[in-house]
PDB file of C-alpha atoms in Angstrom:
ATOM      1  CA  MET A 371      69.533   3.397  59.176  1.00 44.00           C
ATOM      2  CA  LYS A 372      69.625   0.941  56.468  1.00 40.00           C
ATOM      3  CA  LEU A 373      67.895  -2.448  57.036  1.00 44.00           C
ATOM      4  CA  ASN A 374      69.095  -5.500  55.371  1.00 40.00           C
ATOM      5  CA  ILE A 375      66.150  -7.624  55.961  1.00 39.00           C
ATOM      6  CA  LYS A 376      62.754  -6.699  54.364  1.00 43.00           C
ATOM      7  CA  GLY A 377      59.376  -8.294  54.926  1.00 43.00           C
ATOM      8  CA  HIS A 378      55.883  -8.370  53.336  1.00 50.00           C
ATOM      9  CA  SER A 379      53.782  -6.634  55.954  1.00 59.00           C
ATOM     10  CA  GLY A 380      53.968  -3.334  54.272  1.00 66.00           C
ATOM     11  CA  CYS A 381      54.650  -1.509  57.652  1.00 85.00           C
ATOM     12  CA  ASN A 382      56.912   1.565  57.821  1.00 89.00           C
ATOM     13  CA  ILE A 383      59.986   1.420  60.165  1.00 91.00           C
ATOM     14  CA  GLU A 384      62.109   4.431  61.304  1.00 92.00           C
ATOM     15  CA  ILE A 385      65.023   4.337  63.693  1.00 91.00           C
ATOM     16  CA  SER A 386      65.659   7.531  65.553  1.00 88.00           C
ATOM     17  CA  ASN A 387      67.130   8.731  68.875  1.00 89.00           C
ATOM     18  CA  LYS A 388      67.360   5.082  70.103  1.00 91.00           C
ATOM     19  CA  ARG A 389      63.929   4.477  69.257  1.00 95.00           C
ATOM     20  CA  VAL A 390      61.965   2.366  66.596  1.00 94.00           C
ATOM     21  CA  ILE A 391      58.901   4.006  65.191  1.00 95.00           C
ATOM     22  CA  LYS A 392      56.602   1.355  63.398  1.00 95.00           C
ATOM     23  CA  SER A 393      53.598   2.729  61.640  1.00 94.00           C
ATOM     24  CA  THR A 394      51.004   1.284  59.043  1.00 93.00           C
ATOM     25  CA  SER A 395      51.376   2.286  55.388  1.00 89.00           C
ATOM     26  CA  SER A 396      47.550   1.924  54.977  1.00 90.00           C
ATOM     27  CA  ARG A 397      44.697   2.710  57.449  1.00 92.00           C
ATOM     28  CA  LEU A 398      43.385  -0.764  56.420  1.00 91.00           C
ATOM     29  CA  TYR A 399      46.139  -2.294  58.444  1.00 91.00           C
ATOM     30  CA  ASN A 400      45.542  -0.247  61.701  1.00 94.00           C
ATOM     31  CA  GLU A 401      43.748  -2.802  63.637  1.00 93.00           C
ATOM     32  CA  ARG A 402      46.229  -5.496  62.832  1.00 90.00           C
ATOM     33  CA  LEU A 403      49.250  -3.516  63.995  1.00 95.00           C
ATOM     34  CA  MET A 404      47.247  -2.550  67.014  1.00 95.00           C
ATOM     35  CA  GLU A 405      46.882  -6.203  67.963  1.00 94.00           C
ATOM     36  CA  GLN A 406      50.681  -6.710  67.376  1.00 93.00           C
ATOM     37  CA  ALA A 407      51.576  -3.990  69.624  1.00 96.00           C
ATOM     38  CA  SER A 408      49.161  -5.295  72.265  1.00 95.00           C
ATOM     39  CA  LYS A 409      50.735  -8.800  71.998  1.00 95.00           C
ATOM     40  CA  GLN A 410      54.311  -7.423  72.295  1.00 96.00           C
ATOM     41  CA  ASP A 411      53.305  -5.142  75.034  1.00 96.00           C
ATOM     42  CA  SER A 412      51.850  -8.138  77.094  1.00 95.00           C
ATOM     43  CA  PHE A 413      54.777 -10.471  76.254  1.00 95.00           C
ATOM     44  CA  ASN A 414      56.367 -12.321  79.154  1.00 93.00           C
ATOM     45  CA  SER A 415      58.925 -14.866  78.780  1.00 96.00           C
ATOM     46  CA  SER A 416      62.001 -16.025  80.661  1.00 95.00           C
ATOM     47  CA  ILE A 417      63.666 -17.076  77.523  1.00 96.00           C
ATOM     48  CA  PHE A 418      63.276 -14.106  75.035  1.00 97.00           C
ATOM     49  CA  LYS A 419      63.098 -10.288  75.690  1.00 96.00           C
ATOM     50  CA  THR A 420      61.201  -7.843  73.856  1.00 97.00           C
ATOM     51  CA  PRO A 421      61.558  -3.987  73.253  1.00 97.00           C
ATOM     52  CA  LYS A 422      59.574  -1.902  75.507  1.00 97.00           C
ATOM     53  CA  ILE A 423      56.673   0.038  73.994  1.00 97.00           C
ATOM     54  CA  HIS A 424      56.764   3.770  75.039  1.00 97.00           C
ATOM     55  CA  LYS A 425      53.961   5.244  72.916  1.00 96.00           C
ATOM     56  CA  SER A 426      51.253   4.407  70.465  1.00 97.00           C
ATOM     57  CA  GLY A 427      48.672   6.282  68.622  1.00 97.00           C
ATOM     58  CA  ILE A 428      47.163   7.527  65.328  1.00 96.00           C
ATOM     59  CA  LYS A 429      48.955  10.087  63.051  1.00 94.00           C
ATOM     60  CA  ASN A 430      47.380  11.107  59.890  1.00 94.00           C
ATOM     61  CA  GLY A 431      44.808   8.279  60.091  1.00 96.00           C
ATOM     62  CA  LYS A 432      47.548   5.794  60.475  1.00 95.00           C
ATOM     63  CA  TYR A 433      48.492   3.696  63.666  1.00 96.00           C
ATOM     64  CA  PHE A 434      51.954   3.795  65.016  1.00 96.00           C
ATOM     65  CA  PHE A 435      53.910   2.680  68.072  1.00 97.00           C
ATOM     66  CA  VAL A 436      57.365   3.614  69.496  1.00 97.00           C
ATOM     67  CA  MET A 437      59.508   1.080  71.146  1.00 97.00           C
ATOM     68  CA  ASP A 438      63.298   0.808  72.251  1.00 96.00           C
ATOM     69  CA  TYR A 439      65.842   0.269  69.586  1.00 96.00           C
ATOM     70  CA  ILE A 440      67.968  -3.037  70.528  1.00 95.00           C
ATOM     71  CA  PRO A 441      71.260  -2.834  68.722  1.00 93.00           C
ATOM     72  CA  TYR A 442      71.593  -6.535  68.586  1.00 96.00           C
ATOM     73  CA  LYS A 443      72.673  -8.623  65.659  1.00 96.00           C
ATOM     74  CA  THR A 444      70.334 -10.061  63.091  1.00 95.00           C
ATOM     75  CA  PHE A 445      70.449 -13.786  62.448  1.00 96.00           C
ATOM     76  CA  ASP A 446      72.657 -13.438  59.281  1.00 95.00           C
ATOM     77  CA  GLN A 447      75.214 -11.496  61.437  1.00 95.00           C
ATOM     78  CA  ALA A 448      74.988 -13.944  64.426  1.00 96.00           C
ATOM     79  CA  PHE A 449      75.472 -16.800  62.304  1.00 96.00           C
ATOM     80  CA  LYS A 450      78.385 -15.578  60.397  1.00 94.00           C
ATOM     81  CA  PHE A 451      80.838 -16.936  63.125  1.00 92.00           C
ATOM     82  CA  ALA A 452      78.365 -19.355  64.914  1.00 96.00           C
ATOM     83  CA  ASP A 453      79.873 -22.557  66.181  1.00 97.00           C
ATOM     84  CA  LYS A 454      78.278 -25.930  67.252  1.00 97.00           C
ATOM     85  CA  LEU A 455      77.969 -24.890  70.944  1.00 97.00           C
ATOM     86  CA  TYR A 456      76.391 -21.618  70.042  1.00 97.00           C
ATOM     87  CA  LEU A 457      73.863 -23.209  67.673  1.00 98.00           C
ATOM     88  CA  ASP A 458      73.107 -25.893  70.365  1.00 98.00           C
ATOM     89  CA  HIS A 459      72.418 -23.136  72.868  1.00 97.00           C
ATOM     90  CA  LEU A 460      70.123 -21.212  70.367  1.00 97.00           C
ATOM     91  CA  SER A 461      68.270 -24.606  69.693  1.00 98.00           C
ATOM     92  CA  ASP A 462      67.710 -25.212  73.342  1.00 98.00           C
ATOM     93  CA  LYS A 463      66.243 -21.687  73.850  1.00 98.00           C
ATOM     94  CA  ILE A 464      63.923 -22.087  71.011  1.00 98.00           C
ATOM     95  CA  ILE A 465      62.922 -25.528  72.386  1.00 98.00           C
ATOM     96  CA  LEU A 466      62.346 -24.040  75.953  1.00 98.00           C
ATOM     97  CA  PHE A 467      60.363 -21.214  74.532  1.00 98.00           C
ATOM     98  CA  ILE A 468      57.891 -23.415  72.872  1.00 97.00           C
ATOM     99  CA  SER A 469      57.752 -25.442  76.119  1.00 97.00           C
ATOM    100  CA  GLU A 470      57.417 -22.468  78.282  1.00 97.00           C
ATOM    101  CA  ASN A 471      54.333 -21.333  76.199  1.00 96.00           C
ATOM    102  CA  THR A 472      52.605 -24.780  76.298  1.00 97.00           C
ATOM    103  CA  THR A 473      50.146 -24.981  79.053  1.00 97.00           C
ATOM    104  CA  GLY A 474      48.449 -28.394  77.750  1.00 96.00           C
ATOM    105  CA  VAL A 475      46.632 -29.973  75.013  1.00 96.00           C
ATOM    106  CA  LYS A 476      43.003 -30.018  74.077  1.00 97.00           C
ATOM    107  CA  ASP A 477      40.744 -30.715  71.167  1.00 97.00           C
ATOM    108  CA  PHE A 478      40.127 -28.091  68.721  1.00 97.00           C
ATOM    109  CA  SER A 479      37.181 -27.912  66.146  1.00 97.00           C
ATOM    110  CA  ARG A 480      38.767 -28.601  62.580  1.00 97.00           C
ATOM    111  CA  ASP A 481      36.358 -25.705  61.527  1.00 98.00           C
ATOM    112  CA  ILE A 482      38.871 -23.319  62.759  1.00 97.00           C
ATOM    113  CA  ILE A 483      41.390 -24.669  60.210  1.00 98.00           C
ATOM    114  CA  LEU A 484      38.998 -25.222  57.524  1.00 98.00           C
ATOM    115  CA  THR A 485      37.853 -21.579  57.689  1.00 98.00           C
ATOM    116  CA  LYS A 486      41.150 -20.259  57.452  1.00 98.00           C
ATOM    117  CA  PHE A 487      42.078 -22.771  54.654  1.00 98.00           C
ATOM    118  CA  ASN A 488      39.089 -21.649  52.563  1.00 98.00           C
ATOM    119  CA  SER A 489      39.632 -17.999  53.055  1.00 98.00           C
ATOM    120  CA  THR A 490      43.311 -18.236  52.129  1.00 98.00           C
ATOM    121  CA  LEU A 491      42.602 -20.407  49.017  1.00 98.00           C
ATOM    122  CA  ASN A 492      40.099 -17.932  47.840  1.00 97.00           C
ATOM    123  CA  LYS A 493      42.856 -15.064  48.051  1.00 96.00           C
ATOM    124  CA  ILE A 494      45.288 -17.261  46.306  1.00 97.00           C
ATOM    125  CA  GLU A 495      42.554 -18.172  43.427  1.00 95.00           C
ATOM    126  CA  ASN A 496      42.187 -14.405  42.917  1.00 92.00           C
ATOM    127  CA  LYS A 497      45.858 -14.466  41.853  1.00 90.00           C
ATOM    128  CA  ASN A 498      44.987 -17.372  39.327  1.00 92.00           C
ATOM    129  CA  ILE A 499      46.977 -19.882  41.225  1.00 95.00           C
ATOM    130  CA  ASN A 500      45.501 -23.412  41.636  1.00 96.00           C
ATOM    131  CA  LEU A 501      45.825 -25.143  44.965  1.00 98.00           C
ATOM    132  CA  SER A 502      42.516 -26.853  44.912  1.00 96.00           C
ATOM    133  CA  TYR A 503      44.381 -30.229  45.069  1.00 98.00           C
ATOM    134  CA  LEU A 504      44.852 -29.475  48.776  1.00 98.00           C
ATOM    135  CA  LYS A 505      41.125 -29.724  49.657  1.00 98.00           C
ATOM    136  CA  ASP A 506      40.824 -33.405  50.038  1.00 97.00           C
ATOM    137  CA  LEU A 507      43.930 -33.303  52.629  1.00 97.00           C
ATOM    138  CA  PHE A 508      42.147 -30.450  54.680  1.00 98.00           C
ATOM    139  CA  TYR A 509      38.551 -31.904  54.402  1.00 97.00           C
ATOM    140  CA  SER A 510      39.854 -35.271  55.596  1.00 97.00           C
ATOM    141  CA  LEU A 511      40.918 -33.875  59.140  1.00 97.00           C
ATOM    142  CA  ASP A 512      39.017 -35.412  62.049  1.00 97.00           C
ATOM    143  CA  LYS A 513      36.118 -33.314  63.384  1.00 97.00           C
ATOM    144  CA  TYR A 514      38.481 -32.381  66.521  1.00 98.00           C
ATOM    145  CA  ILE A 515      42.059 -32.104  66.485  1.00 97.00           C
ATOM    146  CA  GLU A 516      44.298 -32.400  69.620  1.00 97.00           C
ATOM    147  CA  LEU A 517      46.653 -29.424  69.693  1.00 97.00           C
ATOM    148  CA  PRO A 518      48.957 -27.720  72.248  1.00 97.00           C
ATOM    149  CA  THR A 519      47.153 -24.692  74.174  1.00 97.00           C
ATOM    150  CA  GLY A 520      49.037 -21.751  75.174  1.00 96.00           C
ATOM    151  CA  SER A 521      50.284 -18.455  73.873  1.00 93.00           C
ATOM    152  CA  CYS A 522      52.496 -17.965  70.722  1.00 95.00           C
ATOM    153  CA  HIS A 523      54.720 -15.190  69.216  1.00 97.00           C
ATOM    154  CA  GLY A 524      52.715 -15.643  65.909  1.00 96.00           C
ATOM    155  CA  ASP A 525      55.643 -14.992  63.473  1.00 96.00           C
ATOM    156  CA  LEU A 526      58.554 -16.754  65.078  1.00 98.00           C
ATOM    157  CA  THR A 527      61.034 -16.636  62.251  1.00 98.00           C
ATOM    158  CA  PHE A 528      64.917 -15.715  62.338  1.00 97.00           C
ATOM    159  CA  SER A 529      64.287 -12.450  60.755  1.00 95.00           C
ATOM    160  CA  ASN A 530      62.134 -11.497  63.968  1.00 96.00           C
ATOM    161  CA  LEU A 531      64.784 -12.479  66.500  1.00 97.00           C
ATOM    162  CA  LEU A 532      67.696 -10.329  67.412  1.00 97.00           C
ATOM    163  CA  PHE A 533      70.899 -11.784  69.037  1.00 97.00           C
ATOM    164  CA  ASP A 534      73.682 -10.717  71.519  1.00 95.00           C
ATOM    165  CA  LYS A 535      75.516 -13.767  72.909  1.00 88.00           C
ATOM    166  CA  ASP A 536      73.187 -15.422  75.311  1.00 88.00           C
ATOM    167  CA  ASN A 537      70.392 -12.884  74.997  1.00 94.00           C
ATOM    168  CA  ILE A 538      67.634 -12.964  72.267  1.00 97.00           C
ATOM    169  CA  VAL A 539      65.047 -10.286  71.541  1.00 97.00           C
ATOM    170  CA  ALA A 540      61.745 -11.120  69.971  1.00 97.00           C
ATOM    171  CA  ILE A 541      60.109  -8.589  67.795  1.00 96.00           C
ATOM    172  CA  ASP A 542      57.229  -8.222  65.196  1.00 94.00           C
ATOM    173  CA  PHE A 543      54.608 -10.305  66.945  1.00 95.00           C
ATOM    174  CA  LEU A 544      51.644 -11.288  64.896  1.00 93.00           C
ATOM    175  CA  ASP A 545      48.020 -11.978  65.607  1.00 88.00           C
ATOM    176  CA  THR A 546      46.903 -15.291  64.224  1.00 91.00           C
ATOM    177  CA  TYR A 547      43.741 -17.331  63.745  1.00 93.00           C
ATOM    178  CA  LEU A 548      44.742 -19.988  66.295  1.00 94.00           C
ATOM    179  CA  ASP A 549      46.719 -18.904  69.244  1.00 91.00           C
ATOM    180  CA  SER A 550      48.640 -22.058  69.771  1.00 96.00           C
ATOM    181  CA  PRO A 551      52.495 -23.090  70.279  1.00 97.00           C
ATOM    182  CA  ILE A 552      52.189 -25.198  67.177  1.00 98.00           C
ATOM    183  CA  GLN A 553      52.150 -21.806  65.155  1.00 98.00           C
ATOM    184  CA  ASP A 554      55.621 -20.971  66.569  1.00 98.00           C
ATOM    185  CA  ILE A 555      56.882 -24.322  65.710  1.00 98.00           C
ATOM    186  CA  VAL A 556      55.672 -24.051  62.059  1.00 98.00           C
ATOM    187  CA  LYS A 557      57.204 -20.406  61.801  1.00 98.00           C
ATOM    188  CA  ILE A 558      60.631 -21.273  63.075  1.00 98.00           C
ATOM    189  CA  LYS A 559      60.702 -24.282  60.632  1.00 98.00           C
ATOM    190  CA  GLN A 560      59.728 -22.198  57.871  1.00 98.00           C
ATOM    191  CA  ASP A 561      63.297 -20.911  58.278  1.00 98.00           C
ATOM    192  CA  THR A 562      65.258 -23.926  59.458  1.00 98.00           C
ATOM    193  CA  GLN A 563      63.418 -26.304  56.985  1.00 98.00           C
ATOM    194  CA  PHE A 564      62.832 -24.058  53.924  1.00 98.00           C
ATOM    195  CA  PHE A 565      65.283 -21.125  54.566  1.00 98.00           C
ATOM    196  CA  TRP A 566      62.540 -18.510  54.117  1.00 97.00           C
ATOM    197  CA  SER A 567      64.230 -15.635  55.952  1.00 96.00           C
ATOM    198  CA  LEU A 568      67.175 -15.928  53.554  1.00 96.00           C
ATOM    199  CA  ARG A 569      64.901 -14.643  50.887  1.00 94.00           C
ATOM    200  CA  MET A 570      64.461 -11.387  52.842  1.00 89.00           C
ATOM    201  CA  LEU A 571      68.171 -10.614  52.733  1.00 92.00           C
ATOM    202  CA  ASN A 572      69.007  -7.943  50.270  1.00 88.00           C
ATOM    203  CA  TYR A 573      72.883  -8.027  50.365  1.00 89.00           C
ATOM    204  CA  ASN A 574      75.772 -10.446  49.666  1.00 90.00           C
ATOM    205  CA  TYR A 575      76.290 -12.970  52.507  1.00 91.00           C
ATOM    206  CA  ASP A 576      77.639 -16.362  53.298  1.00 94.00           C
ATOM    207  CA  GLN A 577      74.823 -18.352  52.058  1.00 94.00           C
ATOM    208  CA  VAL A 578      76.364 -21.820  52.545  1.00 95.00           C
ATOM    209  CA  LYS A 579      77.346 -20.908  56.189  1.00 96.00           C
ATOM    210  CA  ILE A 580      73.885 -19.731  57.087  1.00 97.00           C
ATOM    211  CA  MET A 581      72.105 -22.566  55.404  1.00 97.00           C
ATOM    212  CA  GLN A 582      74.303 -25.082  57.237  1.00 98.00           C
ATOM    213  CA  CYS A 583      73.537 -23.403  60.630  1.00 98.00           C
ATOM    214  CA  LEU A 584      69.710 -23.406  59.910  1.00 98.00           C
ATOM    215  CA  SER A 585      69.811 -27.104  58.716  1.00 98.00           C
ATOM    216  CA  TYR A 586      71.684 -28.029  61.987  1.00 98.00           C
ATOM    217  CA  ILE A 587      69.074 -26.184  64.106  1.00 98.00           C
ATOM    218  CA  ASP A 588      66.207 -27.908  62.175  1.00 98.00           C
ATOM    219  CA  SER A 589      67.961 -31.267  63.094  1.00 98.00           C
ATOM    220  CA  LYS A 590      67.904 -30.358  66.717  1.00 98.00           C
ATOM    221  CA  LEU A 591      64.356 -29.062  66.664  1.00 98.00           C
ATOM    222  CA  GLU A 592      63.114 -32.099  64.696  1.00 98.00           C
ATOM    223  CA  MET A 593      64.605 -34.510  67.289  1.00 98.00           C
ATOM    224  CA  GLU A 594      62.667 -32.736  70.022  1.00 98.00           C
ATOM    225  CA  PHE A 595      59.477 -32.006  68.435  1.00 98.00           C
ATOM    226  CA  SER A 596      59.015 -35.493  66.863  1.00 98.00           C
ATOM    227  CA  LYS A 597      58.585 -36.595  70.475  1.00 97.00           C
ATOM    228  CA  LEU A 598      55.222 -34.712  70.367  1.00 97.00           C
ATOM    229  CA  ASP A 599      52.172 -36.735  69.134  1.00 97.00           C
ATOM    230  CA  TYR A 600      50.485 -33.450  67.956  1.00 97.00           C
ATOM    231  CA  TYR A 601      53.579 -32.650  65.774  1.00 98.00           C
ATOM    232  CA  VAL A 602      53.881 -35.839  64.207  1.00 97.00           C
ATOM    233  CA  LYS A 603      50.065 -35.897  63.360  1.00 97.00           C
ATOM    234  CA  HIS A 604      49.539 -32.337  62.253  1.00 97.00           C
ATOM    235  CA  TYR A 605      52.894 -30.398  61.496  1.00 98.00           C
ATOM    236  CA  LYS A 606      52.263 -31.144  57.809  1.00 98.00           C
ATOM    237  CA  ILE A 607      48.735 -29.569  57.357  1.00 98.00           C
ATOM    238  CA  PHE A 608      49.774 -26.641  59.783  1.00 98.00           C
ATOM    239  CA  GLN A 609      53.069 -25.877  57.641  1.00 98.00           C
ATOM    240  CA  ILE A 610      51.070 -26.276  54.262  1.00 98.00           C
ATOM    241  CA  LEU A 611      48.534 -23.546  55.552  1.00 98.00           C
ATOM    242  CA  ASN A 612      51.252 -21.436  57.015  1.00 98.00           C
ATOM    243  CA  LEU A 613      53.107 -21.176  53.477  1.00 98.00           C
ATOM    244  CA  MET A 614      49.758 -20.711  51.856  1.00 98.00           C
ATOM    245  CA  ARG A 615      49.116 -17.506  54.150  1.00 97.00           C
ATOM    246  CA  ILE A 616      52.336 -15.962  52.772  1.00 97.00           C
ATOM    247  CA  ILE A 617      51.336 -16.155  49.080  1.00 97.00           C
ATOM    248  CA  PRO A 618      48.862 -13.264  48.957  1.00 94.00           C
ATOM    249  CA  TYR A 619      51.492 -10.999  50.359  1.00 90.00           C
ATOM    250  CA  CYS A 620      54.185 -11.900  47.874  1.00 93.00           C
ATOM    251  CA  SER A 621      55.192  -9.270  45.367  1.00 89.00           C
ATOM    252  CA  LYS A 622      57.881 -11.393  43.650  1.00 93.00           C
ATOM    253  CA  PHE A 623      56.787 -14.128  41.212  1.00 95.00           C
ATOM    254  CA  GLU A 624      59.790 -16.220  42.145  1.00 96.00           C
ATOM    255  CA  ASP A 625      58.692 -16.331  45.766  1.00 97.00           C
ATOM    256  CA  ILE A 626      55.336 -17.468  44.803  1.00 97.00           C
ATOM    257  CA  VAL A 627      56.670 -20.178  42.537  1.00 97.00           C
ATOM    258  CA  PHE A 628      59.060 -21.128  45.622  1.00 98.00           C
ATOM    259  CA  LEU A 629      56.136 -21.512  48.024  1.00 98.00           C
ATOM    260  CA  GLN A 630      54.155 -23.382  45.484  1.00 98.00           C
ATOM    261  CA  ASP A 631      56.829 -25.781  45.061  1.00 98.00           C
ATOM    262  CA  ARG A 632      57.370 -26.371  48.906  1.00 98.00           C
ATOM    263  CA  ILE A 633      53.681 -26.811  49.465  1.00 98.00           C
ATOM    264  CA  LYS A 634      53.464 -29.518  46.940  1.00 98.00           C
ATOM    265  CA  LYS A 635      56.581 -31.176  48.036  1.00 97.00           C
ATOM    266  CA  ILE A 636      54.951 -31.436  51.686  1.00 98.00           C
ATOM    267  CA  TRP A 637      51.630 -32.381  50.238  1.00 97.00           C
ATOM    268  CA  GLN A 638      53.543 -35.310  48.353  1.00 96.00           C
ATOM    269  CA  HIS A 639      55.600 -36.455  51.433  1.00 86.00           C
TER     270      HIS A 639
END
């Protein structure tokens, strides 16, 4: 089956007999895909569903797992005829999902963020990209940062959600350096604010309509999240780090330029 959305993970996807087989393209990715499968298998939400995993293992040295094929619409298909009522409903579901996963707030050491920032910066500099101007911002963080506690999807973008009327299915979970709902906030706004998942579409689509839908959802999310102190104080730095982390996986020069531009604009804001 042809897929219209392509990502940067490098995993292989096959669809056969109402099953999806996801496997690594390299043995180096085995451990990470195992963690993704474990996260998906233990996922429990009253808001979103996820495909059941039936089997997993190693074949030819590469990890794979088999899950149900869910014949729902991708976001570009769902937004094609979306109206205000549907977008309000979808926005509410996303907000409820973040709220459902938030168990409280606590102080996290800034060292967690600085360690990830430095390791990501090193990877980026290996591509001869200079983002050293961000050091002052990250090293000005307080020693402890108050953030929400709880679980997160890890890669909550619209390219990882499937839609069928009121039902939403979450796929492609991701391990992350900090398991906190703030990660899901920055990932969903990666799409609603910066339209990143549109760059994964490889066919002609109604760009204006989808961008209008995403912008409307963003306004709803912003209205709600701006009530949260940790969001107001720390969204900027977590979104910058989120966009930085994508750069090492980009194969297209124009995507790297796009991310550099968005990072600089957030930093300047």
